[in-house]
mmCIF file of C-alpha atoms and ligand atoms in Angstrom:
data_model
loop_
_atom_site.group_PDB
_atom_site.id
_atom_site.type_symbol
_atom_site.label_atom_id
_atom_site.label_comp_id
_atom_site.label_asym_id
_atom_site.label_seq_id
_atom_site.Cartn_x
_atom_site.Cartn_y
_atom_site.Cartn_z
ATOM 1 C CA MET A 1 71.460 34.769 -1.328
ATOM 2 C CA THR A 2 74.341 32.019 -2.246
ATOM 3 C CA LEU A 3 74.606 29.886 -5.206
ATOM 4 C CA ARG A 4 74.257 26.636 -5.703
ATOM 5 C CA VAL A 5 76.160 24.368 -7.313
ATOM 6 C CA ALA A 6 75.851 20.779 -7.703
ATOM 7 C CA ILE A 7 78.796 19.060 -9.733
ATOM 8 C CA LEU A 8 79.080 16.334 -11.765
ATOM 9 C CA ILE A 9 82.145 14.294 -12.339
ATOM 10 C CA SER A 10 82.763 10.806 -13.790
ATOM 11 C CA GLY A 11 86.088 10.260 -11.684
ATOM 12 C CA GLY A 12 88.123 10.341 -9.281
ATOM 13 C CA GLY A 13 86.758 14.046 -9.253
ATOM 14 C CA SER A 14 90.336 15.801 -8.542
ATOM 15 C CA ASN A 15 89.400 19.341 -10.440
ATOM 16 C CA MET A 16 85.656 18.794 -7.215
ATOM 17 C CA VAL A 17 87.629 19.348 -4.957
ATOM 18 C CA LYS A 18 89.173 22.292 -6.210
ATOM 19 C CA LEU A 19 85.787 24.021 -6.708
ATOM 20 C CA VAL A 20 83.977 22.877 -3.496
ATOM 21 C CA GLU A 21 87.437 23.581 -1.342
ATOM 22 C CA SER A 22 87.199 27.024 -3.160
ATOM 23 C CA MET A 23 82.844 27.692 -2.006
ATOM 24 C CA THR A 24 83.749 29.279 0.751
ATOM 25 C CA GLY A 25 83.978 32.537 3.085
ATOM 26 C CA ASP A 26 83.126 35.113 1.107
ATOM 27 C CA HIS A 27 82.176 32.903 -2.298
ATOM 28 C CA PRO A 28 79.608 33.768 -4.210
ATOM 29 C CA ALA A 29 78.106 29.761 -4.539
ATOM 30 C CA ARG A 30 78.166 26.859 -1.739
ATOM 31 C CA PRO A 31 77.983 22.185 -3.351
ATOM 32 C CA VAL A 32 74.431 21.749 -2.354
ATOM 33 C CA LEU A 33 75.187 17.963 -5.186
ATOM 34 C CA VAL A 34 77.937 15.785 -6.495
ATOM 35 C CA ALA A 35 76.866 13.301 -9.366
ATOM 36 C CA SER A 36 78.389 10.429 -11.583
ATOM 37 C CA ASN A 37 76.968 8.304 -14.191
ATOM 38 C CA ASP A 38 79.398 6.172 -12.519
ATOM 39 C CA PRO A 39 77.916 4.766 -8.666
ATOM 40 C CA ASP A 40 82.381 3.468 -7.635
ATOM 41 C CA ALA A 41 83.144 7.279 -9.350
ATOM 42 C CA LYS A 42 86.635 7.364 -6.576
ATOM 43 C CA GLY A 43 85.415 11.323 -6.863
ATOM 44 C CA LEU A 44 81.618 10.104 -5.044
ATOM 45 C CA GLU A 45 83.511 8.777 -1.436
ATOM 46 C CA ARG A 46 85.567 11.889 -2.177
ATOM 47 C CA ALA A 47 82.945 14.527 -1.931
ATOM 48 C CA ALA A 48 80.733 12.226 0.523
ATOM 49 C CA SER A 49 83.882 13.075 3.123
ATOM 50 C CA MET A 50 83.458 16.320 2.463
ATOM 51 C CA GLY A 51 80.455 17.080 3.344
ATOM 52 C CA ILE A 52 78.958 17.422 0.176
ATOM 53 C CA ALA A 53 75.824 15.249 -0.892
ATOM 54 C CA VAL A 54 76.376 12.596 -3.305
ATOM 55 C CA ALA A 55 74.539 10.603 -6.277
ATOM 56 C CA SER A 56 74.559 8.326 -9.403
ATOM 57 C CA VAL A 57 72.477 7.168 -12.308
ATOM 58 C CA ASP A 58 74.492 4.917 -13.447
ATOM 59 C CA HIS A 59 74.722 4.866 -18.128
ATOM 60 C CA ARG A 60 75.148 2.214 -17.816
ATOM 61 C CA ARG A 61 70.980 0.434 -16.633
ATOM 62 C CA PHE A 62 69.929 2.569 -20.157
ATOM 63 C CA GLY A 63 71.452 0.491 -22.360
ATOM 64 C CA GLY A 64 71.953 2.848 -25.339
ATOM 65 C CA ASP A 65 69.317 4.822 -24.502
ATOM 66 C CA ARG A 66 70.452 8.584 -23.733
ATOM 67 C CA HIS A 67 67.438 11.022 -23.597
ATOM 68 C CA ALA A 68 66.341 8.470 -20.651
ATOM 69 C CA PHE A 69 69.237 8.487 -18.664
ATOM 70 C CA GLU A 70 69.356 11.526 -18.623
ATOM 71 C CA THR A 71 65.825 11.811 -18.193
ATOM 72 C CA GLU A 72 67.077 10.312 -15.203
ATOM 73 C CA LEU A 73 70.019 12.318 -13.488
ATOM 74 C CA GLN A 74 67.547 15.931 -14.873
ATOM 75 C CA ALA A 75 65.315 14.695 -12.062
ATOM 76 C CA VAL A 76 67.763 13.792 -9.289
ATOM 77 C CA LEU A 77 69.405 17.404 -10.499
ATOM 78 C CA ASP A 78 65.487 19.095 -10.394
ATOM 79 C CA ALA A 79 65.826 17.822 -6.722
ATOM 80 C CA ALA A 80 69.265 19.611 -5.566
ATOM 81 C CA LYS A 81 67.770 23.090 -7.711
ATOM 82 C CA PRO A 82 71.123 24.037 -9.029
ATOM 83 C CA ASP A 83 70.875 27.860 -9.985
ATOM 84 C CA ILE A 84 75.428 26.900 -11.459
ATOM 85 C CA ILE A 85 76.288 23.038 -12.607
ATOM 86 C CA CYS A 86 79.643 22.457 -13.460
ATOM 87 C CA CYS A 87 80.975 19.427 -15.193
ATOM 88 C CA ALA A 88 84.340 18.020 -14.012
ATOM 89 C CA GLY A 89 86.154 15.235 -15.790
ATOM 90 C CA PHE A 90 82.371 14.393 -16.809
ATOM 91 C CA MET A 91 83.060 12.286 -19.566
ATOM 92 C CA ARG A 92 79.185 11.801 -20.726
ATOM 93 C CA ILE A 93 77.996 13.675 -23.802
ATOM 94 C CA LEU A 94 75.346 15.728 -23.352
ATOM 95 C CA THR A 95 72.545 15.488 -25.502
ATOM 96 C CA ALA A 96 70.886 19.794 -26.905
ATOM 97 C CA GLU A 97 67.005 18.763 -24.852
ATOM 98 C CA PHE A 98 69.674 18.309 -21.712
ATOM 99 C CA THR A 99 72.115 20.934 -21.906
ATOM 100 C CA GLY A 100 69.564 23.168 -23.832
ATOM 101 C CA LYS A 101 66.997 23.380 -20.173
ATOM 102 C CA TRP A 102 70.830 24.732 -18.074
ATOM 103 C CA GLN A 103 72.009 27.413 -21.211
ATOM 104 C CA GLY A 104 74.025 29.590 -19.654
ATOM 105 C CA LYS A 105 73.846 27.406 -16.103
ATOM 106 C CA MET A 106 76.502 24.987 -17.284
ATOM 107 C CA LEU A 107 80.405 24.706 -17.459
ATOM 108 C CA ASN A 108 82.336 22.362 -18.296
ATOM 109 C CA ILE A 109 86.868 21.992 -17.554
ATOM 110 C CA HIS A 110 88.117 20.807 -20.775
ATOM 111 C CA PRO A 111 92.574 19.402 -21.264
ATOM 112 C CA SER A 112 92.776 21.595 -23.910
ATOM 113 C CA LEU A 113 93.255 25.016 -25.662
ATOM 114 C CA LEU A 114 89.774 25.252 -27.806
ATOM 115 C CA PRO A 115 88.587 25.261 -29.773
ATOM 116 C CA LYS A 116 91.669 23.127 -31.323
ATOM 117 C CA TYR A 117 91.214 19.669 -29.975
ATOM 118 C CA LYS A 118 87.871 19.717 -28.840
ATOM 119 C CA GLY A 119 86.797 16.044 -27.734
ATOM 120 C CA LEU A 120 89.067 13.192 -26.027
ATOM 121 C CA ASN A 121 93.506 12.666 -25.955
ATOM 122 C CA THR A 122 94.143 16.349 -26.176
ATOM 123 C CA HIS A 123 96.883 15.620 -24.785
ATOM 124 C CA ALA A 124 98.531 13.507 -27.837
ATOM 125 C CA ARG A 125 97.951 15.413 -30.310
ATOM 126 C CA ALA A 126 98.783 18.627 -29.109
ATOM 127 C CA ILE A 127 101.816 16.717 -28.556
ATOM 128 C CA GLU A 128 101.794 15.091 -32.659
ATOM 129 C CA ALA A 129 100.778 18.550 -33.961
ATOM 130 C CA GLY A 130 104.415 19.879 -32.881
ATOM 131 C CA ASP A 131 102.805 22.396 -30.152
ATOM 132 C CA ASP A 132 104.961 24.463 -28.341
ATOM 133 C CA GLU A 133 101.860 24.267 -25.667
ATOM 134 C CA ALA A 134 99.023 23.203 -24.129
ATOM 135 C CA GLY A 135 96.540 24.067 -21.714
ATOM 136 C CA CYS A 136 92.888 24.166 -20.159
ATOM 137 C CA SER A 137 89.896 25.459 -20.563
ATOM 138 C CA VAL A 138 86.045 26.315 -19.049
ATOM 139 C CA HIS A 139 84.075 27.176 -20.841
ATOM 140 C CA GLU A 140 79.964 26.442 -21.470
ATOM 141 C CA LEU A 141 78.790 24.054 -21.607
ATOM 142 C CA THR A 142 76.269 24.412 -25.059
ATOM 143 C CA ALA A 143 74.821 21.247 -27.715
ATOM 144 C CA GLU A 144 78.214 21.531 -29.340
ATOM 145 C CA LEU A 145 80.477 18.955 -27.962
ATOM 146 C CA ASP A 146 83.667 21.351 -26.034
ATOM 147 C CA GLY A 147 82.673 24.205 -28.018
ATOM 148 C CA GLY A 148 80.327 27.111 -26.534
ATOM 149 C CA PRO A 149 81.555 30.478 -25.038
ATOM 150 C CA ILE A 150 85.257 30.006 -23.674
ATOM 151 C CA LEU A 151 85.516 31.664 -20.110
ATOM 152 C CA GLY A 152 88.562 31.064 -19.569
ATOM 153 C CA GLN A 153 92.408 29.894 -20.403
ATOM 154 C CA SER A 154 95.155 28.917 -18.535
ATOM 155 C CA ARG A 155 98.483 27.339 -20.661
ATOM 156 C CA VAL A 156 101.394 25.582 -19.853
ATOM 157 C CA PRO A 157 104.645 24.455 -22.301
ATOM 158 C CA ILE A 158 104.676 21.594 -24.147
ATOM 159 C CA LEU A 159 108.399 20.084 -23.192
ATOM 160 C CA PRO A 160 110.478 18.415 -25.551
ATOM 161 C CA ASP A 161 110.110 15.087 -24.065
ATOM 162 C CA ASP A 162 107.042 15.174 -22.604
ATOM 163 C CA THR A 163 104.237 12.115 -23.147
ATOM 164 C CA PRO A 164 100.611 12.760 -23.203
ATOM 165 C CA GLU A 165 100.943 11.530 -18.788
ATOM 166 C CA THR A 166 103.250 13.917 -18.301
ATOM 167 C CA LEU A 167 101.718 16.849 -20.112
ATOM 168 C CA ALA A 168 98.459 15.774 -18.987
ATOM 169 C CA ALA A 169 99.733 16.159 -15.405
ATOM 170 C CA ARG A 170 101.501 19.252 -16.254
ATOM 171 C CA VAL A 171 97.233 20.604 -17.390
ATOM 172 C CA LEU A 172 95.425 19.966 -14.882
ATOM 173 C CA VAL A 173 97.777 21.438 -12.549
ATOM 174 C CA GLU A 174 96.604 24.695 -14.633
ATOM 175 C CA GLU A 175 92.580 23.040 -14.355
ATOM 176 C CA HIS A 176 92.986 23.105 -10.436
ATOM 177 C CA ARG A 177 93.946 27.087 -10.239
ATOM 178 C CA LEU A 178 91.689 27.832 -13.298
ATOM 179 C CA TYR A 179 88.474 26.444 -12.866
ATOM 180 C CA PRO A 180 87.810 28.164 -9.866
ATOM 181 C CA ARG A 181 88.877 31.600 -10.277
ATOM 182 C CA VAL A 182 86.227 31.184 -13.483
ATOM 183 C CA LEU A 183 83.771 29.797 -11.608
ATOM 184 C CA ARG A 184 83.294 32.749 -9.183
ATOM 185 C CA ASN A 185 83.960 34.939 -11.452
ATOM 186 C CA PHE A 186 80.855 33.345 -13.227
ATOM 187 C CA ALA A 187 78.997 33.282 -9.866
ATOM 188 C CA GLU A 188 79.544 36.854 -9.076
ATOM 189 C CA GLU A 189 79.022 37.744 -12.431
ATOM 190 C CA MET A 190 75.501 35.905 -11.684
ATOM 191 C CA VAL A 191 74.484 37.441 -8.435
ATOM 192 C CA GLN A 192 74.834 40.632 -9.557
ATOM 193 C CA LYS A 193 72.288 39.920 -12.649
ATOM 194 C CA GLN A 194 70.052 39.131 -10.285
HETATM 195 C C1 GRF B 201 90.839 16.275 -16.686
HETATM 196 O O1 GRF B 201 91.689 16.366 -16.845
HETATM 197 C C2 GRF B 201 89.612 17.690 -17.207
HETATM 198 O O2 GRF B 201 90.091 18.658 -17.809
HETATM 199 C C3 GRF B 201 88.991 16.804 -17.583
HETATM 200 O O3 GRF B 201 88.902 15.739 -16.762
HETATM 201 C C4 GRF B 201 90.120 15.336 -16.336
HETATM 202 C C5 GRF B 201 89.982 14.522 -15.401
HETATM 203 O O4 GRF B 201 89.730 15.162 -13.817
HETATM 204 N N1 GRF B 201 87.350 16.571 -18.824
HETATM 205 P P1 GRF B 201 89.704 14.882 -12.090
HETATM 206 O O5 GRF B 201 89.879 14.994 -12.346
HETATM 207 O O6 GRF B 201 88.074 13.774 -12.996
HETATM 208 O O7 GRF B 201 87.992 16.546 -12.208
#
């Protein structure tokens, strides 16, 4: 039984592309939807060009009404019937009500070595702190921002002349390797539990 994967993005979707490209052959999952909170997200064009169904729910249409936004996003996801949801550069904070519905089925990639540097500007904070390494983490998404069980991490050195931009570029290479690997393991474990 092939698992159905929906991917949530907000921007370019480079992680989404790697996830889609990884779900081939004997991989137990296939992408069924790429959705964004931004109808202009470049990743939607990239997903459509890869033959993946796309959708958007423009969060700006709901003002500050997070519940109304999530209700529409939930309906879009329910229609796709995903077994797994991967947040990949998805920049909206989701409420406990939403994440609770997908408990144990929702993953996220975060550009830091969690639990360090939850939230934004992770690379600038690591450089500022004088850390000698940085990296990325794939974790189960829960109501706690960037706080769910960690499923995998990848480390890179911080170099003396690094800027947040040069460090982000080095970490992104590792994100593109880590997320597909963690998703495959996660999907295989889900199939075994069935
Ligand atoms: C990545 O650094 C990811 O860790 C963060 O958003 C950035 C952009 O991701 N969540 P993508 O290129 O849109 O996948």
